[in-house]
Structures are given as C-alpha cells and as structure tokens.
Coordinates of C-alpha atoms and ligand atoms in Angstrom, one line a residue:
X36 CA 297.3 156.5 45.2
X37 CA 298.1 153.5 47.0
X38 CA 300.9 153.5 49.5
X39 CA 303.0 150.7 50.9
X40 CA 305.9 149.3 51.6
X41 CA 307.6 147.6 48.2
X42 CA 310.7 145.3 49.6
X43 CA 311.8 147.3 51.6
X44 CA 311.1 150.8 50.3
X45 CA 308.2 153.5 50.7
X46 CA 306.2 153.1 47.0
X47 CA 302.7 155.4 46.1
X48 CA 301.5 153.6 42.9
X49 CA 298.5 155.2 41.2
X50 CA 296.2 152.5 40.4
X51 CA 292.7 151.7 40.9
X52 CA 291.9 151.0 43.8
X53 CA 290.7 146.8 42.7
X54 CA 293.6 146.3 40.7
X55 CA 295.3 142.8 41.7
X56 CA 297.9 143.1 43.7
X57 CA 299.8 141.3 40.7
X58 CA 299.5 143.9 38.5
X59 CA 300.5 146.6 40.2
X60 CA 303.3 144.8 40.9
X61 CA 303.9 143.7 37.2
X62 CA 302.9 146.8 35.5
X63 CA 303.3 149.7 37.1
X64 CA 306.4 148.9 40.0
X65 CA 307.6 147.2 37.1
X66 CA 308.5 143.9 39.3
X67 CA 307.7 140.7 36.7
X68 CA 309.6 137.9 39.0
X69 CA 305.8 137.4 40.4
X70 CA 304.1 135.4 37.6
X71 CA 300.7 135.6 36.2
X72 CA 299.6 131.6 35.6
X73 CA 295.9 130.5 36.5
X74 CA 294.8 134.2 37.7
X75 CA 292.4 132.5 40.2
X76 CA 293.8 131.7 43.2
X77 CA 295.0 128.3 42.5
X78 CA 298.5 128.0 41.1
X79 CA 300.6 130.1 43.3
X80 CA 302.9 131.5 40.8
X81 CA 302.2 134.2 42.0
X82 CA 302.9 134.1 45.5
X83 CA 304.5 137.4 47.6
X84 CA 304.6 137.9 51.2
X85 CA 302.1 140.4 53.2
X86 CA 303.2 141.6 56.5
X87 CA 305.4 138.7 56.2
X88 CA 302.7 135.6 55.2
X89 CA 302.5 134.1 51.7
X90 CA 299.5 135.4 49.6
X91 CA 298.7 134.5 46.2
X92 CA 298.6 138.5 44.5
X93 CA 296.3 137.6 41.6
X94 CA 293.5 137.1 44.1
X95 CA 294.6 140.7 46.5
X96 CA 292.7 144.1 45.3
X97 CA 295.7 146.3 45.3
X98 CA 294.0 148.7 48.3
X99 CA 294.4 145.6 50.6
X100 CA 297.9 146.6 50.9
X101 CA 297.8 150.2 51.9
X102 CA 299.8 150.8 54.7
X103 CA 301.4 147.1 54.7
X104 CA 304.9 145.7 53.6
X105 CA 305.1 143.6 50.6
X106 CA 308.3 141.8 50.1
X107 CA 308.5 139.8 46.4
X108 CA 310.9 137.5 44.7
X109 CA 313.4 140.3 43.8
X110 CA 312.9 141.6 47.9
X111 CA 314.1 138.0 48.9
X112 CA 317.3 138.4 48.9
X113 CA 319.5 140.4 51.4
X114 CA 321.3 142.5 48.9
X115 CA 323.8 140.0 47.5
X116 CA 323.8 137.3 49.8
X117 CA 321.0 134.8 48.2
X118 CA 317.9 133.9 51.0
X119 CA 319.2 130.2 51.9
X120 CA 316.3 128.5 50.1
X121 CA 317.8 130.4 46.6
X122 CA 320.9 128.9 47.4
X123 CA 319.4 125.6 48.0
X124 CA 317.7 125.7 44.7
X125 CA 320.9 126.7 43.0
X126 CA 322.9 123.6 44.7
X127 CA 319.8 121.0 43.9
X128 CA 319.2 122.6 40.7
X129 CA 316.0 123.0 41.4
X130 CA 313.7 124.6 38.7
X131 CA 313.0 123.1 35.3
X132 CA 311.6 125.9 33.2
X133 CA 311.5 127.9 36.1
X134 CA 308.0 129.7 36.0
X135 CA 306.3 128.8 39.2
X136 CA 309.2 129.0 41.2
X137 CA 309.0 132.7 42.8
X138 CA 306.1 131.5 44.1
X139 CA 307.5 128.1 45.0
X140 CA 310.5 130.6 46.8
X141 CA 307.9 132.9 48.9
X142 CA 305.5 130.5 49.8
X143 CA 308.0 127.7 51.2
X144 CA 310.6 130.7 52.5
X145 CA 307.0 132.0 54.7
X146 CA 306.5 128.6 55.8
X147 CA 310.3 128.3 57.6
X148 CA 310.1 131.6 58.7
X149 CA 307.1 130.2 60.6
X150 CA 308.5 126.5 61.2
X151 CA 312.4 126.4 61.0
X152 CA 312.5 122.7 61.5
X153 CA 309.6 122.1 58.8
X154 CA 309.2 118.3 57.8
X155 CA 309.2 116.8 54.0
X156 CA 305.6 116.2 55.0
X157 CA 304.5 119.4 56.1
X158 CA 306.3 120.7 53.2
X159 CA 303.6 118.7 51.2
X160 CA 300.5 119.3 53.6
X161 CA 301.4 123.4 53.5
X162 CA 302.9 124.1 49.9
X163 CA 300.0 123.7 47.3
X164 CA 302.1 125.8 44.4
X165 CA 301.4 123.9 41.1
X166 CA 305.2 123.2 39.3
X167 CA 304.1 121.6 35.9
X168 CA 307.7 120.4 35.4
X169 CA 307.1 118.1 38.5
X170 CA 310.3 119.4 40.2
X171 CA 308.7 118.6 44.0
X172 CA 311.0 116.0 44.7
X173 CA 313.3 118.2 44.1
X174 CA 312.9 121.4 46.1
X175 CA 311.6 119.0 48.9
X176 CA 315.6 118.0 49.0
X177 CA 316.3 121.6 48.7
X178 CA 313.9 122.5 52.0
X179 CA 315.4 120.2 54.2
X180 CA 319.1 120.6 53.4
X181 CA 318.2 124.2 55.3
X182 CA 315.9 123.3 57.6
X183 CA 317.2 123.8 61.0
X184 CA 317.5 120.5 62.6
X185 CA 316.2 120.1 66.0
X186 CA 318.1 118.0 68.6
X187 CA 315.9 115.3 68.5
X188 CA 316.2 115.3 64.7
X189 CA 320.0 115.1 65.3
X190 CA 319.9 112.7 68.2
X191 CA 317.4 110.4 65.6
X192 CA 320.2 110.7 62.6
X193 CA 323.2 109.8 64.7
X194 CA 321.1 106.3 66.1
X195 CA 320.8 107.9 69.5
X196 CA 317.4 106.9 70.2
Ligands
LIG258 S1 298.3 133.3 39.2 FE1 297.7 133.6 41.3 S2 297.4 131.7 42.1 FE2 297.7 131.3 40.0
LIG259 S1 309.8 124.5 37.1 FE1 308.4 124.6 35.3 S2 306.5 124.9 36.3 FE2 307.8 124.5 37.9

C-alpha cells in the first residue's frame, strides 16, 4: 500500500510499488484530468504538484510519493472558487482541444506560487509543456493578467520612469 496525501485528503492505494505516479492516479484514485501524452518525460500533460513543485507523473514511481502531498488538476481549485489562472483561462479562452492544459494549469500555477510577479519571458524560459494547438500566446495573456504587479512594474505602465 502506498500512502499519501491525494488533494487534500489521506489516500492508501494498493499498487506496485514502480507504478507511474500517473497511473495510480488515472486508474486506481480514478483522477483522469492528468493526461497520459508522450509517457516520457517530455510533454507535460501530465504535470501535478509534489510537496507543492510541478512534476511530470508519467516519469514518478508511485513509492516516490509515500508520505508526500500530491495536489492534481481536480485539487486546484479551492472548492468552488476557480484557482485565478482557471479563471484566466476561462476569460482568454484559453485551450483549443484542451488536452495538455492540466499540465499547462499545474506547471504555470507552481511557477507563480514561486514567482508572483513572473514575466512573459520567464513564462517561456520555465514552462516547457508541449500545447499542439499552439495556444502559447494565449495563456501567456492569461499569466500576466494575474500576475501580481510589482511597483516598479506599475510605476513603468503609468510613464513614471
Ligand atoms: S505524459 Fe508525462 S511528460 Fe508527457
Ligand atoms: S489545447 Fe490542444 S494540445 Fe494544447
């Protein structure tokens, strides 16, 4: 049995010990909002959060979690009130057909917890989830209408400096 943290809640999920962390999540918690794409490491479809940083499950033996908290696309929320960046990509109409963007969601919503005033350009140095649909313009609009805006930001926008 492998026991952790699932969004919030105690879970013991009895799995092999190597299973991806994707799986277990898919398969036997039941959770499909993480997405299965490249299975290697590369995509980021299916990206969750560990102890709070962005890791992509296909590539996490389910036994690396034991003891840990793993939040996932369905966790992001806080009960009904949408995480700011799912309201952002409701108001930019952000995804296209959709499929990489839990991933897109926990990867970039790890990055602002760690960098609240995150540039367009470290969006793009820092996010390396693969959207086939192209929709990067897009979510990088969606980012910065909830980044938090430092006062030289502000003071550079209103021609003070
Ligand atoms: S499915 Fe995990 S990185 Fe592509
Ligand atoms: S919205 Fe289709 S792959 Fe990103």
């Amino acid at each position: 049995m492998i026991d952790f943290t699932l969004n919030g809640e105690a879970v013991s999920l009895d799995v092999p010990p190597e299973m991806p962390l994707l799986w277990a999540l898919r398969e036997s918690a039941g959770l499909t909002g993480t997405k299965f794409s490249c299975g290697i490491g590369n995509c980021g479809a299916c990206t969750v959060h560990l102890d709070g940083a962005a890791v992509r499950s296909c590539s996490v033996p389910v036994a690396n979690v034991a003891g840990r908290a793993v939040i996932t696309i369905e966790g992001l929320a806080d009960g009904e009130a949408l995480h700011p960046l799912q309201q952002a990509w409701i108001d930019h109409q952000v995804p296209q057909c959709g499929y990489c963007q839990p991933g897109m969601l926990m990867a970039i919503s790890a990055l602002l917890e760690r960098r609240p005033d995150v540039t367009d350009e470290q969006v793009t140095e820092s996010i390396t989830n693969i959207c086939r649909c192209g929709t990067y313009e897009r979510i990088r609009s969606a980012v910065q209408s909830v980044v938090q805006k430092t006062d030289e930001d502000l003071d550079e926008e209103n021609g003070n400096v």
